[in-house]
Amino acid sequence: MPLTVELITAERVVRVEQGVDALIVPGAEGQLAIYPKHAALMTTLEPGEMVIRRAGQEDAFVVTGGFLEVKNDHITVLADASEAAEEIDIARAEEARRRAEERIRRYREQADRDVDLARAQAALQRALLRLRVAEQRRRRTTGRPQV
Amino acid sequence: MATIRQLRRRIQSVKNTAKITNALQLVAASKMRRAQDRALQAKPYSEKLRAVIADLAAATIDPEKPAHPLLVTREVQNIGLLHITPDRGLCGGLNSNLNRAAGTFVATQREPVEVIAVGKKGRDFFIRARVNVVAEFTDLGDYPGAAQVAPIARLVIDDYLAGVFDRVYISYPEFVSTATQRPVIRQLLPIEPPQAETAPGESTFAQDYIFEPSPQEVLAELLPRYVETQIYEAILQNAASFQSAQMVAMKNATDNANEITRELTLTYNKARQEQITKELLDIVGGAAALEG
């Protein structure tokens, strides 16, 4: 029996997909691939890329952390923030990266002591993640060989 | 008796008011739909989270030895009230109902209460009432996002963990329907674990699951999110309640204005008739006098 995947954030239901062959997520203890008949599992998620594999197709999503439950081939992903690769606003992610880098640079040069370094680094990580996922999707859809 | 000129002016001014209230009504109606929609869209996440925590709580929580600081009930010395209201008025009795409920609540507590205000109307109320407002969050906009709620949740949780508050309540308008919004005050912290919906016999939950990294750590990740979700839901309901209440209030105002216009127009026409009749009589009388 194939998997059912629900990807939900606090703001909306991002995707509900049935007949899924495999789900690849950034789990707390490392990358995690879930196939049908997986044991019941609860895990926290790290920021990263989530991939839904279905009938030879791969759909990529950004997940900025959250939580995942597997129960009877039903997977619920409660993500802090998430969007499908094709929804990613590249200009906005670029802008976020630039801002985060600027904040980190100011902190390094001691010019601005108010910068919250941890937050700036987390923001940078999220921006880079979105850019990476969007870039990979672009490559895939333009027909270059898959990695 | 008002003169004809005064009546005419009065009618025009009521008509102008009606135009404004009607415009506000239309704006509120369209925003209301979107705000209600967002409140609805947030439901799956919070329901799922609640179910998971209920399961997890039933399995891992020993009432004698709580698994997480957010579940610990302490002796209450200071109370925090997260008071959520709209930023603006012109929404009927919504704000005064909310403030009255919260004000009564504060007055009836034995321990001192401090307020964290979300929304200008609640903040102003408690400042006037000389209750200590320790933090305020205003101008969240018509459609507040989860990202805007995160700092509020962080403040509440940090204050609770630091012992600034030993118990935190949340006060917000529950969105029942477009016509009804009910002020609600309930406990936010410490978390009272939701009850599992499964039958007691089914609770073989914890044994069956694999937890990564561990049940305690999963719980520690989930509980702050649970608090945040509750606040987020309350803020969405507040937004939906405000737009609904404003739409209803403005509709009533427009109807009233139209009614007043109708009555004034009637009076105006009568007065005009009288005036014409009087003038005619004068003319006829004058002509008769000349002839005679």
Coordinates of C-alpha atoms in Angstrom, one line a residue:
Chain A
M1 CA 0.0 0.0 0.0
P2 CA 1.5 3.3 -1.0
L3 CA 1.9 6.2 1.4
T4 CA -0.3 9.2 2.0
V5 CA 1.6 12.4 2.8
E6 CA 0.1 15.5 4.4
L7 CA 2.3 18.6 4.5
I8 CA 0.8 21.2 6.9
T9 CA 2.0 24.5 8.3
A10 CA 0.3 26.7 10.9
E11 CA -1.0 28.9 8.1
R12 CA -2.2 26.5 5.5
V13 CA -2.2 23.0 4.1
V14 CA 0.7 23.0 1.7
R15 CA 0.1 19.6 0.0
V16 CA -1.8 16.4 0.4
E17 CA -0.5 13.6 -1.8
Q18 CA -1.7 10.0 -2.1
G19 CA -0.1 7.1 -3.7
V20 CA 3.4 8.2 -2.7
D21 CA 6.2 5.7 -3.2
A22 CA 8.7 7.3 -0.8
L23 CA 9.3 10.4 1.3
I24 CA 12.7 11.8 1.9
V25 CA 13.0 14.2 4.8
P26 CA 15.7 15.9 6.9
G27 CA 15.2 14.1 10.2
A28 CA 16.6 15.0 13.6
E29 CA 19.2 12.2 13.3
G30 CA 20.0 12.8 9.6
Q31 CA 18.4 12.3 6.2
L32 CA 15.5 9.9 6.4
A33 CA 13.7 8.0 3.6
I34 CA 10.4 6.5 4.5
Y35 CA 8.9 3.7 2.4
P36 CA 5.5 2.0 2.8
K37 CA 5.2 -0.2 5.9
H38 CA 7.5 1.9 7.9
A39 CA 7.2 1.5 11.7
A40 CA 5.3 4.1 13.6
L41 CA 7.7 7.1 14.1
M42 CA 7.8 10.5 15.6
T43 CA 10.7 12.7 14.8
T44 CA 11.6 16.4 14.8
L45 CA 12.8 17.9 11.5
E46 CA 15.8 19.9 10.7
P47 CA 15.7 22.7 8.1
G48 CA 16.2 21.1 4.7
E49 CA 14.7 19.7 1.6
M50 CA 11.8 17.3 1.6
V51 CA 11.2 15.1 -1.5
I52 CA 8.0 13.3 -2.4
R53 CA 8.6 10.5 -4.8
R54 CA 5.6 9.3 -6.7
A55 CA 5.4 7.3 -10.0
G56 CA 8.9 8.2 -11.0
Q57 CA 8.3 11.9 -10.4
E58 CA 9.9 13.9 -7.6
D59 CA 8.4 16.9 -5.9
A60 CA 10.7 19.0 -3.8
F61 CA 9.7 21.1 -0.8
V62 CA 11.5 23.4 1.6
V63 CA 10.9 22.7 5.2
T64 CA 12.4 25.0 7.8
G65 CA 12.0 22.6 10.7
G66 CA 9.1 21.0 12.4
F67 CA 7.8 17.6 13.2
L68 CA 6.8 14.4 11.4
E69 CA 4.6 11.5 12.4
V70 CA 4.3 8.1 10.5
K71 CA 1.4 5.9 11.4
N72 CA -0.1 3.1 9.3
D73 CA 1.4 4.5 6.1
H74 CA 0.0 7.9 6.8
I75 CA 2.6 10.6 7.1
T76 CA 1.8 13.9 8.7
V77 CA 4.5 16.6 8.4
L78 CA 3.8 19.6 10.7
A79 CA 6.3 22.1 9.3
D80 CA 7.2 25.5 10.8
A81 CA 7.2 27.0 7.3
S82 CA 7.2 25.2 4.0
E83 CA 6.6 25.7 0.3
A84 CA 6.9 23.7 -2.8
A85 CA 10.0 24.3 -4.9
E86 CA 8.0 25.9 -7.7
E87 CA 6.5 28.4 -5.2
I88 CA 9.8 29.7 -3.9
D89 CA 10.2 33.4 -4.5
I90 CA 13.9 33.5 -5.6
A91 CA 14.1 37.3 -5.5
R92 CA 12.9 37.3 -2.0
A93 CA 15.2 34.6 -0.9
E94 CA 18.2 36.4 -2.5
E95 CA 17.1 39.5 -0.7
A96 CA 16.9 37.6 2.6
R97 CA 20.3 36.1 2.0
R98 CA 21.8 39.6 1.3
R99 CA 20.3 41.0 4.5
A100 CA 21.4 38.1 6.7
E101 CA 25.0 38.3 5.3
E102 CA 25.0 42.0 5.9
R103 CA 23.9 41.5 9.5
I104 CA 26.6 38.9 10.1
R105 CA 29.2 41.1 8.5
R106 CA 28.3 44.0 10.8
Y107 CA 28.5 41.7 13.8
R108 CA 31.9 40.4 12.8
E109 CA 33.3 43.9 12.3
Q110 CA 31.8 44.8 15.7
A111 CA 30.1 47.7 14.1
D112 CA 26.7 46.7 15.4
R113 CA 26.5 44.9 18.7
D114 CA 22.7 44.7 18.5
V115 CA 22.8 42.0 15.8
D116 CA 21.4 38.7 17.1
L117 CA 24.0 36.5 15.5
A118 CA 22.1 33.2 16.0
R119 CA 19.0 34.6 14.3
A120 CA 21.0 36.1 11.4
Q121 CA 22.7 32.8 10.9
A122 CA 19.4 30.9 11.0
A123 CA 17.9 33.4 8.5
L124 CA 21.0 32.9 6.2
Q125 CA 20.6 29.2 6.4
R126 CA 16.9 29.4 5.4
A127 CA 17.6 31.7 2.5
L128 CA 20.4 29.4 1.2
L129 CA 18.2 26.4 1.6
R130 CA 15.4 28.0 -0.5
L131 CA 17.8 29.1 -3.2
R132 CA 19.4 25.6 -3.3
V133 CA 16.0 23.8 -3.6
A134 CA 14.8 26.3 -6.2
E135 CA 18.0 25.9 -8.2
Q136 CA 17.8 22.1 -8.2
R137 CA 14.3 22.2 -9.5
R138 CA 15.3 24.6 -12.3
R139 CA 18.0 22.1 -13.3
R140 CA 15.6 19.2 -13.3
T141 CA 12.9 20.9 -15.3
T142 CA 15.4 22.2 -17.9
G143 CA 16.3 18.6 -18.6
R144 CA 19.8 18.3 -17.4
P145 CA 20.8 15.0 -15.9
Q146 CA 19.5 14.3 -12.5
V147 CA 21.9 14.2 -9.6
Chain B
M1 CA -39.5 73.6 14.0
A2 CA -36.4 73.4 11.8
T3 CA -36.3 75.6 8.8
I4 CA -36.3 74.1 5.3
R5 CA -32.7 75.1 4.8
Q6 CA -31.7 73.4 8.0
L7 CA -33.5 70.3 7.1
R8 CA -31.9 70.2 3.7
R9 CA -28.5 70.5 5.2
R10 CA -29.2 67.8 7.8
I11 CA -30.4 65.3 5.1
Q12 CA -27.2 65.9 3.1
S13 CA -25.0 65.3 6.1
V14 CA -26.8 62.0 7.0
K15 CA -26.5 60.9 3.4
N16 CA -22.8 61.5 3.6
T17 CA -22.5 59.5 6.7
A18 CA -24.4 56.7 5.1
K19 CA -22.0 56.8 2.2
I20 CA -19.0 56.4 4.6
T21 CA -20.5 53.6 6.7
N22 CA -21.6 51.8 3.5
A23 CA -18.1 51.9 2.2
L24 CA -16.7 50.7 5.5
Q25 CA -19.3 47.9 5.4
L26 CA -18.2 46.7 2.0
V27 CA -14.5 46.8 2.9
A28 CA -15.1 44.9 6.1
A29 CA -17.2 42.3 4.3
S30 CA -14.5 41.5 1.8
K31 CA -11.8 41.5 4.4
M32 CA -14.0 39.4 6.6
R33 CA -14.2 36.6 4.1
R34 CA -10.4 36.4 3.8
A35 CA -9.9 36.6 7.6
Q36 CA -12.4 33.8 8.2
D37 CA -10.8 31.8 5.5
R38 CA -7.4 32.1 7.2
A39 CA -8.9 31.1 10.6
L40 CA -10.2 28.0 8.9
Q41 CA -7.0 27.2 7.1
A42 CA -5.1 27.2 10.4
K43 CA -7.4 24.5 11.8
P44 CA -5.8 21.3 10.4
Y45 CA -2.4 22.1 11.9
S46 CA -3.7 22.9 15.3
E47 CA -6.0 19.9 15.4
K48 CA -3.3 17.6 14.3
L49 CA -0.8 19.1 16.8
R50 CA -3.4 18.8 19.6
A51 CA -4.1 15.1 18.8
V52 CA -0.4 14.3 18.8
I53 CA 0.2 16.0 22.1
A54 CA -2.8 14.3 23.6
D55 CA -1.4 11.0 22.6
L56 CA 2.1 11.9 23.7
A57 CA 0.9 13.4 26.9
A58 CA -1.1 10.3 27.8
A59 CA 1.9 8.1 27.2
T60 CA 4.8 10.1 28.6
I61 CA 3.5 12.4 31.3
D62 CA 3.5 11.3 34.9
P63 CA 1.5 13.8 36.9
E64 CA 3.9 13.4 39.8
K65 CA 6.9 14.2 37.7
P66 CA 6.1 16.4 34.7
A67 CA 8.3 15.8 31.6
H68 CA 8.6 19.5 30.7
P69 CA 8.8 22.8 32.5
L70 CA 5.8 24.2 30.5
L71 CA 3.7 21.5 32.1
V72 CA 4.7 22.3 35.7
T73 CA 2.1 23.8 37.9
R74 CA 3.7 26.2 40.3
E75 CA 2.4 28.1 43.3
V76 CA 0.8 31.2 41.8
Q77 CA 2.3 34.6 42.8
N78 CA 2.0 36.5 39.6
I79 CA -0.5 36.1 36.8
G80 CA 0.0 37.2 33.2
L81 CA -2.9 38.0 30.9
L82 CA -2.3 37.9 27.2
H83 CA -5.1 40.3 26.1
I84 CA -5.9 40.2 22.4
T85 CA -8.2 42.9 20.9
P86 CA -8.5 44.7 17.6
D87 CA -6.5 47.8 16.9
R88 CA -9.4 49.9 15.8
G89 CA -13.0 50.6 16.8
L90 CA -16.2 51.1 14.8
C91 CA -17.0 47.5 15.4
G92 CA -20.0 47.7 17.7
G93 CA -19.7 46.4 21.2
L94 CA -16.8 44.0 20.4
N95 CA -14.0 46.0 22.1
S96 CA -16.0 47.0 25.2
N97 CA -17.2 43.4 25.7
L98 CA -13.7 42.2 25.5
N99 CA -12.3 44.8 27.8
R100 CA -15.1 44.4 30.3
A101 CA -14.6 40.6 30.4
A102 CA -10.8 41.0 30.9
G103 CA -11.2 43.9 33.4
T104 CA -13.6 41.8 35.5
F105 CA -11.2 38.9 35.3
V106 CA -8.2 41.0 36.5
A107 CA -10.3 42.5 39.3
T108 CA -11.4 39.1 40.6
Q109 CA -7.9 37.6 40.8
R110 CA -6.3 37.4 44.3
E111 CA -2.8 37.5 42.8
P112 CA -1.5 40.6 41.0
V113 CA -2.1 40.5 37.2
E114 CA 0.1 42.1 34.6
V115 CA -1.1 42.4 31.0
I116 CA 0.6 41.7 27.7
A117 CA -1.5 43.6 25.2
V118 CA -2.0 42.6 21.6
G119 CA -4.0 45.3 19.9
K120 CA -4.4 49.0 20.7
K121 CA -7.9 48.9 22.2
G122 CA -7.0 46.5 24.9
R123 CA -3.7 48.2 25.6
D124 CA -5.4 51.6 26.0
F125 CA -8.1 50.1 28.2
F126 CA -5.7 48.6 30.7
I127 CA -3.5 51.7 30.7
R128 CA -6.5 53.8 31.6
A129 CA -7.5 51.2 34.3
R130 CA -4.0 51.6 35.8
V131 CA -3.1 47.9 35.3
N132 CA 0.5 47.3 34.5
V133 CA 0.9 46.6 30.8
V134 CA 4.3 45.0 30.5
A135 CA 4.4 44.5 26.7
E136 CA 2.4 45.5 23.7
F137 CA 2.1 44.2 20.2
T138 CA 0.1 46.4 17.9
D139 CA -0.5 46.9 14.1
L140 CA -0.4 43.3 13.2
G141 CA -2.5 44.1 10.2
D142 CA -5.7 42.7 8.8
Y143 CA -4.1 39.3 8.1
P144 CA -1.5 38.5 10.7
G145 CA 1.0 35.7 9.8
A146 CA 2.5 33.0 11.9
A147 CA 5.9 34.8 11.7
Q148 CA 4.4 37.8 13.5
V149 CA 3.1 35.6 16.3
A150 CA 6.4 34.0 17.0
P151 CA 7.8 36.9 19.0
I152 CA 4.7 37.1 21.1
A153 CA 4.9 33.4 21.9
R154 CA 8.6 33.6 22.7
L155 CA 8.0 36.5 25.1
V156 CA 5.1 34.6 26.9
I157 CA 7.1 31.4 27.2
D158 CA 10.3 33.1 28.3
D159 CA 8.5 35.1 31.0
Y160 CA 6.8 31.9 32.2
L161 CA 10.0 29.9 32.3
A162 CA 11.8 32.8 34.0
G163 CA 9.2 32.9 36.7
V164 CA 7.9 36.4 35.9
F165 CA 4.4 34.7 35.6
D166 CA 3.4 31.6 37.4
R167 CA 0.3 31.3 35.3
V168 CA -0.7 32.9 32.0
Y169 CA -4.2 33.3 30.7
I170 CA -5.2 34.3 27.2
S171 CA -8.2 36.5 26.4
Y172 CA -9.6 36.9 22.9
P173 CA -12.9 37.1 21.0
E174 CA -14.0 33.6 20.0
F175 CA -15.4 33.8 16.5
V176 CA -18.7 32.0 16.7
S177 CA -20.4 33.4 13.6
T178 CA -20.6 36.6 11.6
A179 CA -23.2 37.9 14.1
T180 CA -21.7 36.5 17.3
Q181 CA -18.3 36.9 18.9
R182 CA -17.8 35.7 22.4
P183 CA -15.1 37.0 24.8
V184 CA -13.1 34.0 26.0
I185 CA -10.5 33.8 28.8
R186 CA -8.7 30.6 29.4
Q187 CA -5.4 29.2 30.8
L188 CA -2.5 29.2 28.4
L189 CA 0.4 28.2 30.7
P190 CA 1.1 25.9 32.3
I191 CA -0.2 23.7 29.5
E192 CA -3.1 21.5 30.5
P193 CA -2.5 18.6 28.1
P194 CA -5.5 18.0 25.8
Q195 CA -7.3 14.8 26.4
A196 CA -6.7 12.0 24.0
E197 CA -9.7 11.1 21.8
T198 CA -8.8 7.4 21.7
A199 CA -10.4 5.0 24.1
P200 CA -8.4 4.3 27.2
G201 CA -7.7 0.7 26.2
E202 CA -6.0 1.9 23.0
S203 CA -3.3 3.7 24.7
T204 CA -0.4 1.5 23.7
F205 CA 0.9 4.5 21.9
A206 CA 4.3 5.1 23.4
Q207 CA 5.5 1.5 23.1
D208 CA 4.6 1.4 19.4
Y209 CA 6.4 4.5 18.3
I210 CA 10.0 5.1 17.5
F211 CA 11.0 8.5 18.8
E212 CA 13.8 10.5 17.3
P213 CA 15.7 11.8 19.2
S214 CA 13.6 10.8 22.3
P215 CA 10.1 11.2 23.6
Q216 CA 11.2 14.0 25.9
E217 CA 12.9 15.9 23.2
V218 CA 10.0 15.5 20.8
L219 CA 7.7 16.8 23.5
A220 CA 10.1 19.7 24.2
E221 CA 9.9 20.6 20.5
L222 CA 6.1 20.3 20.3
L223 CA 5.0 22.1 23.5
P224 CA 6.3 25.6 22.6
R225 CA 4.7 25.2 19.1
Y226 CA 1.5 24.2 20.8
V227 CA 1.5 27.5 22.8
E228 CA 2.4 29.4 19.6
T229 CA -0.4 27.7 17.7
Q230 CA -3.0 28.6 20.4
I231 CA -1.9 32.3 20.3
Y232 CA -1.9 32.3 16.5
E233 CA -5.4 30.8 16.4
A234 CA -6.6 33.4 18.9
I235 CA -5.1 36.2 16.9
L236 CA -6.7 34.9 13.7
Q237 CA -10.1 34.6 15.5
N238 CA -9.6 38.2 16.7
A239 CA -9.0 39.4 13.1
A240 CA -12.1 37.5 11.8
S241 CA -14.2 38.7 14.7
F242 CA -13.2 42.3 14.2
Q243 CA -14.0 42.4 10.5
S244 CA -17.3 40.6 11.1
A245 CA -18.3 42.9 14.0
Q246 CA -17.3 45.9 11.9
M247 CA -19.3 44.8 9.0
V248 CA -22.4 44.2 11.1
A249 CA -22.0 47.5 13.0
M250 CA -21.6 49.4 9.7
K251 CA -24.5 47.7 8.1
N252 CA -26.7 48.8 11.1
A253 CA -25.3 52.3 10.8
T254 CA -26.1 52.5 7.1
D255 CA -29.6 51.2 7.7
N256 CA -30.2 53.7 10.5
A257 CA -28.9 56.5 8.3
N258 CA -31.2 55.5 5.5
E259 CA -34.1 55.4 7.9
I260 CA -33.3 58.9 9.2
T261 CA -32.9 60.2 5.7
R262 CA -36.4 58.8 4.9
E263 CA -38.0 60.5 7.9
L264 CA -36.2 63.8 7.4
T265 CA -37.2 63.8 3.7
L266 CA -40.8 63.4 4.7
T267 CA -40.6 66.3 7.2
Y268 CA -38.8 68.3 4.6
N269 CA -41.4 67.7 2.0
K270 CA -44.2 68.6 4.5
A271 CA -42.5 71.8 5.5
R272 CA -42.0 72.7 1.8
Q273 CA -45.7 72.0 1.1
E274 CA -46.7 74.2 4.0
Q275 CA -44.5 77.0 2.8
I276 CA -45.9 76.9 -0.7
T277 CA -49.5 76.8 0.6
K278 CA -48.7 79.8 2.8
E279 CA -47.2 81.7 -0.1
L280 CA -50.2 80.9 -2.3
L281 CA -52.6 82.1 0.4
D282 CA -50.6 85.3 0.7
I283 CA -50.8 85.9 -3.0
V284 CA -54.5 85.1 -3.2
G285 CA -55.1 87.3 -0.2
G286 CA -53.1 90.1 -1.6
A287 CA -54.9 89.9 -5.0
A288 CA -58.3 89.9 -3.2
A289 CA -57.3 92.9 -1.2
L290 CA -56.3 94.8 -4.4
E291 CA -59.6 93.9 -6.1
G292 CA -61.6 94.9 -3.1

